[in-house]
XYZ file of C-alpha atoms in Angstrom:
497
model
C 7.211 5.804 17.126
C 5.532 7.768 20.169
C 2.691 6.547 22.010
C 0.242 8.646 23.900
C -2.883 7.783 26.163
C -5.203 10.745 26.134
C -8.107 9.984 28.180
C -8.696 13.731 29.453
C -9.384 14.579 25.800
C -11.144 11.638 24.700
C -14.690 13.276 25.028
C -13.692 15.582 22.140
C -13.784 12.624 19.743
C -16.674 10.759 21.606
C -19.158 11.447 19.010
C -16.798 10.659 15.928
C -14.501 7.635 17.224
C -16.013 4.882 15.168
C -15.399 6.628 11.920
C -12.237 6.938 10.045
C -10.414 10.281 9.369
C -7.693 11.755 7.329
C -6.718 15.206 7.489
C -3.972 17.841 6.303
C -3.605 20.558 8.570
C -0.982 23.432 7.843
C -0.391 25.236 11.404
C 1.341 28.176 9.617
C -2.086 29.525 8.896
C -3.208 29.536 12.458
C -0.797 31.883 14.289
C -2.426 34.823 15.761
C -5.374 34.747 18.291
C -7.889 35.610 15.806
C -7.030 33.256 13.120
C -9.685 30.324 12.481
C -8.776 26.947 12.741
C -10.563 26.213 9.153
C -7.986 28.217 7.791
C -5.422 25.682 7.991
C -7.441 22.387 7.269
C -6.267 21.868 3.572
C -8.036 18.513 3.400
C -10.372 16.555 5.511
C -11.979 12.932 5.084
C -14.938 12.266 5.266
C -15.626 15.590 3.470
C -19.362 15.738 4.743
C -18.057 16.210 8.143
C -19.525 19.312 9.851
C -16.873 22.146 9.819
C -17.291 22.606 13.470
C -16.208 18.953 13.924
C -13.238 19.430 11.654
C -12.048 22.310 13.461
C -12.594 20.349 16.815
C -10.551 17.466 15.594
C -7.966 19.145 13.850
C -7.279 21.762 16.639
C -7.015 19.426 19.415
C -4.843 16.707 17.504
C -2.290 19.711 16.439
C -2.190 20.837 19.988
C -1.508 17.427 21.304
C 1.042 16.667 18.756
C 3.028 20.054 19.391
C 2.953 19.690 22.958
C 4.300 16.093 22.966
C 6.796 16.558 20.570
C 8.276 19.482 22.322
C 8.326 17.630 25.571
C 9.882 14.516 24.043
C 12.013 16.462 21.524
C 10.827 14.013 18.894
C 7.921 14.134 16.318
C 4.743 12.352 17.176
C 4.207 9.120 15.073
C 1.220 7.553 16.758
C -1.697 8.990 19.318
C -3.580 6.372 21.198
C -6.784 7.263 22.364
C -9.536 5.112 24.001
C -11.600 3.950 21.247
C -8.969 4.950 18.187
C -5.689 5.766 17.337
C -4.157 8.287 14.754
C -0.955 7.644 12.785
C 0.600 11.197 12.904
C 3.403 12.989 10.359
C 4.709 16.478 11.189
C 6.820 18.203 8.845
C 7.385 22.065 8.124
C 4.164 23.199 9.891
C 2.251 20.389 7.986
C 0.410 17.704 9.842
C -1.079 14.608 8.391
C -3.209 12.350 10.500
C -4.872 9.161 9.865
C -7.347 7.235 12.341
C -8.308 3.795 12.746
C -9.698 1.549 15.166
C -7.137 0.158 17.913
C -7.289 -3.511 16.898
C -5.176 -2.365 13.857
C -1.689 -2.941 14.070
C 0.393 -0.014 14.745
C 2.659 -0.497 11.743
C -0.219 -1.061 9.290
C -2.028 2.346 9.785
C 1.323 4.365 10.076
C 2.237 2.342 6.764
C -0.693 3.498 4.917
C -0.281 7.053 6.135
C 3.271 7.042 4.520
C 2.050 5.495 1.573
C -0.763 7.917 1.186
C 1.839 10.881 1.337
C 4.191 9.352 -0.785
C 1.607 8.792 -3.302
C 0.571 12.209 -3.450
C 3.966 13.612 -3.865
C 4.817 11.040 -6.181
C 1.676 12.742 -8.652
C 1.775 16.340 -7.346
C 5.241 17.219 -6.099
C 5.959 19.041 -2.785
C 2.630 19.454 -0.804
C 2.831 23.330 -0.145
C 3.922 23.919 -3.918
C 0.975 21.747 -4.994
C -1.206 24.092 -3.087
C 0.222 27.050 -4.622
C -0.437 25.716 -8.126
C -3.673 24.119 -7.668
C -7.101 24.949 -5.712
C -8.084 22.968 -2.640
C -11.235 21.780 -4.457
C -8.912 20.161 -7.140
C -6.528 18.596 -4.646
C -9.125 17.236 -2.623
C -10.418 15.072 -5.477
C -6.816 13.802 -5.675
C -6.448 12.942 -1.923
C -9.806 11.151 -1.885
C -8.776 9.069 -4.920
C -5.504 8.098 -3.441
C -7.121 7.198 -0.206
C -9.885 5.164 -1.975
C -7.366 3.246 -3.911
C -4.947 2.360 -0.802
C -8.188 1.852 1.308
C -10.696 -0.073 -0.915
C -10.788 -3.418 -3.050
C -8.971 -5.720 -0.764
C -8.850 -8.009 2.126
C -8.554 -7.499 5.582
C -5.347 -9.455 5.358
C -4.422 -7.089 2.495
C -4.748 -4.282 4.461
C -2.680 -5.552 7.493
C 0.429 -6.351 5.344
C 0.029 -3.119 2.757
C 0.490 -5.446 -0.271
C -0.065 -5.200 -3.971
C -3.305 -6.548 -4.941
C -2.737 -9.440 -7.631
C -4.704 -11.951 -9.654
C -5.230 -15.324 -7.927
C -2.949 -17.538 -9.860
C -4.281 -20.705 -8.234
C -6.827 -21.123 -11.447
C -4.717 -19.530 -14.116
C -2.350 -21.365 -16.564
C 1.131 -20.573 -15.834
C 1.656 -20.104 -19.734
C -0.555 -16.885 -19.391
C 1.916 -15.440 -16.716
C 4.595 -16.362 -19.119
C 2.706 -14.486 -21.778
C 2.173 -11.310 -20.041
C 5.944 -11.202 -19.185
C 6.918 -11.791 -22.741
C 4.614 -8.811 -23.652
C 6.465 -6.570 -21.561
C 9.803 -7.770 -22.777
C 8.470 -6.985 -26.056
C 7.538 -3.277 -25.197
C 10.989 -2.742 -23.908
C 12.506 -3.401 -27.170
C 11.578 0.275 -27.752
C 14.556 2.154 -26.192
C 12.100 5.080 -24.833
C 10.234 2.340 -22.593
C 11.709 1.984 -19.138
C 9.366 -0.547 -17.609
C 5.751 -2.009 -17.482
C 3.251 -3.676 -15.774
C -0.049 -5.580 -16.947
C -3.199 -5.232 -14.745
C -6.372 -7.306 -14.883
C -9.521 -5.962 -13.280
C -7.540 -3.904 -10.896
C -5.107 -6.429 -9.976
C -1.513 -7.233 -11.119
C -0.847 -10.224 -13.660
C 2.871 -9.136 -14.407
C 5.236 -6.134 -13.492
C 8.573 -5.282 -14.173
C 8.480 -2.229 -11.690
C 9.340 -2.366 -8.045
C 6.360 -3.058 -5.720
C 5.879 0.525 -4.639
C 5.935 1.903 -7.990
C 3.512 -0.559 -9.160
C 0.948 0.317 -6.477
C 1.239 4.102 -7.751
C 0.735 3.097 -11.126
C -2.379 1.246 -10.347
C -4.252 4.217 -8.932
C -6.197 5.228 -11.682
C -6.808 1.679 -13.115
C -7.869 0.167 -9.664
C -10.298 3.243 -9.663
C -11.867 2.830 -12.982
C -12.327 -0.870 -12.208
C -13.663 -0.056 -8.756
C -16.330 2.282 -10.393
C -17.509 -0.479 -12.811
C -17.874 -2.729 -9.635
C -19.625 0.106 -7.837
C -17.525 -1.031 -4.871
C -17.200 0.956 -1.852
C -14.180 3.035 -0.900
C -15.277 4.444 2.548
C -13.247 3.907 5.645
C -10.289 2.069 6.913
C -10.950 -1.995 7.127
C -8.059 -2.994 8.457
C -4.897 -1.393 7.130
C 0.550 -1.721 2.632
C 4.789 -1.098 0.407
C 5.864 -0.791 0.690
C 8.537 1.511 -0.215
C 10.035 2.707 -3.650
C 13.512 1.947 -3.006
C 13.736 0.222 -6.282
C 12.886 3.099 -8.311
C 16.661 4.105 -7.916
C 17.645 0.608 -9.620
C 15.099 1.287 -12.490
C 16.410 4.884 -13.283
C 20.084 3.552 -13.121
C 19.456 0.812 -15.953
C 17.382 -1.545 -13.847
C 19.818 -2.760 -11.438
C 18.534 -4.810 -8.760
C 18.406 -2.896 -5.636
C 18.564 -4.153 -2.065
C 14.798 -4.660 -0.571
C 15.421 -6.960 2.063
C 14.407 -4.222 4.647
C 12.152 -5.757 7.178
C 8.481 -4.441 6.972
C 8.695 -3.067 10.699
C 11.417 -0.727 9.806
C 8.792 1.804 8.611
C 10.169 4.967 9.490
C 13.861 4.119 8.620
C 13.991 2.330 5.457
C 10.940 2.317 3.318
C 10.850 6.271 2.270
C 14.340 6.869 0.669
C 13.192 6.819 -2.860
C 9.511 7.428 -2.661
C 10.238 10.854 -3.625
C 11.941 10.085 -7.006
C 8.684 10.555 -9.266
C 5.994 12.999 -9.336
C 3.142 13.491 -11.832
C 0.140 14.942 -13.266
C -2.178 13.030 -15.376
C -4.629 13.333 -18.252
C -6.496 10.993 -20.521
C -6.608 10.834 -24.501
C -8.189 8.538 -26.990
C -6.026 7.372 -29.577
C -8.294 5.340 -31.937
C -11.731 4.379 -32.774
C -11.608 0.640 -31.544
C -12.868 1.481 -28.380
C -9.511 1.433 -26.778
C -8.273 4.105 -24.726
C -4.839 5.522 -23.818
C -4.051 7.180 -20.418
C -1.096 9.288 -20.245
C -0.300 10.359 -16.751
C 2.532 13.010 -16.740
C 5.067 12.002 -13.889
C 8.323 13.508 -12.741
C 11.363 11.868 -11.642
C 13.987 13.193 -9.546
C 17.338 13.275 -10.863
C 19.401 10.149 -9.441
C 22.704 10.225 -7.816
C 24.200 7.350 -9.497
C 26.889 7.280 -6.689
C 24.103 5.914 -4.579
C 23.597 2.731 -6.220
C 27.057 1.787 -4.555
C 25.928 2.660 -1.192
C 22.899 1.236 1.211
C 20.545 3.800 2.160
C 21.129 5.146 6.092
C 18.528 3.784 8.503
C 17.283 7.352 9.251
C 16.427 8.250 5.762
C 13.897 10.844 5.574
C 10.430 10.599 4.634
C 9.388 11.315 1.019
C 7.630 14.673 1.887
C 10.785 15.629 3.576
C 13.071 15.564 1.073
C 10.920 15.965 -2.121
C 11.546 19.833 -2.511
C 15.327 19.568 -2.065
C 15.930 18.187 -5.455
C 14.975 19.229 -9.100
C 12.453 16.910 -10.892
C 12.748 15.440 -14.470
C 9.500 14.604 -16.487
C 8.598 11.038 -17.336
C 5.315 9.929 -18.666
C 2.995 6.970 -17.806
C 1.428 5.440 -20.998
C -1.590 3.194 -20.408
C -3.195 1.049 -23.118
C -6.729 -0.689 -22.655
C -8.065 -3.550 -23.593
C -11.406 -4.105 -22.058
C -10.477 -5.318 -18.686
C -7.019 -5.571 -19.127
C -4.510 -2.551 -19.094
C -0.685 -2.411 -20.392
C 0.681 0.509 -18.088
C 4.454 1.496 -19.474
C 6.896 4.320 -17.670
C 8.229 5.882 -20.897
C 10.394 8.895 -21.850
C 8.701 12.149 -22.551
C 9.813 11.539 -26.207
C 7.504 8.769 -26.588
C 4.478 10.639 -26.587
C 5.614 12.588 -29.717
C 7.617 10.048 -31.125
C 5.023 8.281 -33.810
C 7.106 5.602 -34.738
C 8.001 4.374 -31.071
C 4.127 4.492 -30.325
C 3.273 2.528 -33.204
C 6.014 0.060 -32.514
C 4.707 -0.582 -28.900
C 1.250 -0.635 -30.128
C 1.410 -3.015 -32.807
C 3.765 -5.568 -30.907
C 1.450 -5.757 -28.258
C -2.095 -5.545 -29.333
C -2.624 -8.696 -30.961
C -1.184 -10.555 -27.548
C -2.907 -8.444 -25.183
C -6.501 -9.149 -27.041
C -5.343 -12.886 -26.719
C -4.422 -12.433 -22.993
C -7.482 -10.678 -22.094
C -9.682 -13.160 -23.675
C -7.849 -16.409 -21.898
C -8.056 -14.625 -18.584
C -11.712 -13.290 -18.719
C -12.788 -17.136 -19.635
C -10.670 -18.579 -17.090
C -12.773 -19.937 -14.071
C -12.404 -18.329 -10.780
C -12.873 -21.747 -9.338
C -15.249 -22.224 -6.358
C -14.626 -20.083 -3.497
C -15.920 -20.991 -0.189
C -15.549 -24.141 1.637
C -12.827 -23.820 4.428
C -10.177 -26.806 3.962
C -8.530 -28.267 7.182
C -6.144 -25.408 7.671
C -5.976 -21.674 6.966
C -2.550 -19.762 6.078
C -1.213 -16.444 4.831
C 2.044 -15.956 3.512
C 3.222 -12.382 2.928
C 6.392 -12.036 0.521
C 8.349 -9.155 1.762
C 10.544 -8.695 -1.371
C 7.727 -8.604 -3.949
C 5.132 -7.195 -1.543
C 2.330 -9.924 -2.508
C 0.254 -11.925 -0.151
C -0.636 -15.626 -0.748
C -3.561 -17.108 1.395
C -6.567 -19.502 1.193
C -8.747 -17.094 3.169
C -9.668 -14.872 0.047
C -12.682 -15.603 -2.096
C -15.124 -17.005 0.643
C -17.101 -15.713 3.340
C -15.200 -15.426 6.465
C -16.328 -17.670 9.280
C -15.642 -17.750 13.382
C -12.171 -19.603 12.414
C -11.087 -17.210 9.648
C -12.056 -14.079 12.012
C -9.823 -15.776 14.855
C -7.171 -16.379 12.375
C -6.989 -12.578 10.928
C -7.079 -11.366 14.635
C -4.306 -13.700 15.510
C -2.273 -12.448 12.390
C -2.882 -8.736 13.481
C -1.411 -9.571 16.931
C 1.809 -11.523 15.770
C 2.581 -9.271 12.774
C 2.516 -6.394 15.199
C 4.907 -8.042 17.420
C 7.053 -9.095 14.869
C 7.160 -5.180 13.477
C 8.259 -3.964 17.165
C 10.650 -7.060 17.849
C 13.394 -7.648 15.448
C 14.699 -10.697 17.605
C 11.194 -12.514 17.326
C 11.171 -15.161 14.756
C 8.682 -17.301 15.818
C 5.419 -17.120 17.892
C 2.123 -19.216 18.812
C -1.103 -17.555 19.647
C -4.081 -19.651 21.062
C -7.443 -19.290 22.668
C -9.626 -22.137 23.704
C -10.635 -23.168 20.185
C -7.697 -22.599 17.927
C -4.062 -21.805 17.857
C -2.151 -19.720 15.263
C 1.630 -20.204 14.469
C 3.529 -17.349 12.786
C 6.903 -17.271 11.489
C 9.135 -14.739 9.860
C 12.351 -14.166 8.094
C 13.946 -10.851 6.646
C 11.981 -12.249 3.359
C 8.697 -13.353 4.369
C 6.098 -13.759 7.038
C 4.053 -17.078 7.186
C 0.899 -17.700 9.374
C -0.793 -21.206 9.857
C -4.143 -22.463 11.468
C -4.985 -26.033 11.839
C -8.686 -26.013 11.792
C -10.447 -28.042 14.537
C -10.275 -27.951 18.340
C -6.604 -28.549 19.841
C -6.489 -31.755 21.395
C -4.656 -30.221 24.556
C -4.978 -26.606 24.756
C -5.301 -25.718 28.501
C -3.118 -25.114 31.454
C 0.468 -24.637 31.168
C 2.280 -25.749 27.881
C 3.966 -29.002 27.866
C 5.614 -31.004 25.151
C 2.485 -32.811 24.536
C 0.611 -29.731 23.738
C -0.833 -29.759 20.312
C -0.079 -26.405 19.693
C 3.598 -27.285 19.351
C 3.218 -29.704 16.535
C 1.743 -26.485 14.297
C 5.287 -25.611 12.742
C 6.009 -29.380 11.705
C 2.217 -29.175 10.054
C 2.817 -25.696 8.742
C 6.213 -26.886 6.801
C 4.618 -30.015 5.450
C 1.082 -28.425 4.292
C 2.630 -25.315 2.735
C 4.941 -26.860 0.236
C 2.177 -27.639 -2.207
C 1.374 -23.755 -2.149
C 5.241 -23.032 -2.978
C 5.920 -21.760 0.682
C 8.980 -23.400 1.672
C 9.596 -22.957 5.800
C 12.490 -25.180 6.077
């Protein structure tokens, strides 16, 4: 990752520095003196940005990135400006850039950009090939959809860790989660079904897919639910996936792959299998009961079975770096909706034309899905609101999920301090592999953070510390946080021992 402070050019971004921008720029379209910068802009968000500002931003950033990459003999990954920063990816004359405010962890914004590129390639194939097959206007709608999916609908903590959006299981009967898992198992009795997941109101109830594949499958369902709820998808609130390494295991007989990669190994580990699938989508209505089935055609790369016996190298290329080098195999994403509940299945293409297979899956799951939807709809979300004696966030690096008691209530000063400290410590964890524990404090609070290869946990004890000034000493109350965290988080299923 390469950082750059560009004070001398910050005037270029003075009037737009508070916005969040994403663009795809093709420098091969701007080679001669008379070539217009706008010819190289394939996509720019927000789309209502005046074209002269688009040209100014794209031209300046492209020039800076090219200059720095040539001087350093390495691609630019991150540009730090005075009031904002840009995650950057450069490949084959293409430049992707995503901006955010400076207080967002570097790893989070870089992770979001990698997810966005991988998501586009997943559904559309190699970028250059996509723009040969489809119009800029059509692909602009897809970029907007993917950007909305990754940025919207989650809390600031979810954006920090780029994690899956899951239902809050605190007030849900565990038997309902078991029922969801059994529904997926029943669907897999059909040999044409590879794996599936169940979503409720845009959040994961149960999944057989690896986290990176699940987040891709959620794109259209999350957007559908968000539109119903009239949620806003503008801007980068704070940002997660993590990555599709497990797709290889899915295609090779559902073998368990190694996913203990640290979240900070962003550019080395996360992208080796993101390029395995590619899809186009369409929606069809299959019955007169008000139920819909969405079929998104996907394409999966042929998997080299020898790879399952080897670990991916640390310099694994990005999805957009290798996607064009291998052939693609078609798969299909089959979705069945029961009101707010969606069953999504990754199936072989023959499934769509095999009437008996479709009927088998439909009838084996219909009654159970109706019952599950009714129970989830009638489940009380509980009373959000009142902060307890402590605040915590537990990130599972394996499942890419977040457990926290911050969600569902208005964020107060203590929660704001907790989120800010979590950003800081998570950023340090991502850069320092040897750092395992940290305590961050100010005059009114202290936050304890700890991490292993499988998890990260953050804990704040509400209330002013008894002793919190001067040089640290054994009687400083901040040093009791690790013990309190271990005891209090056990009831949440978090074991820090």
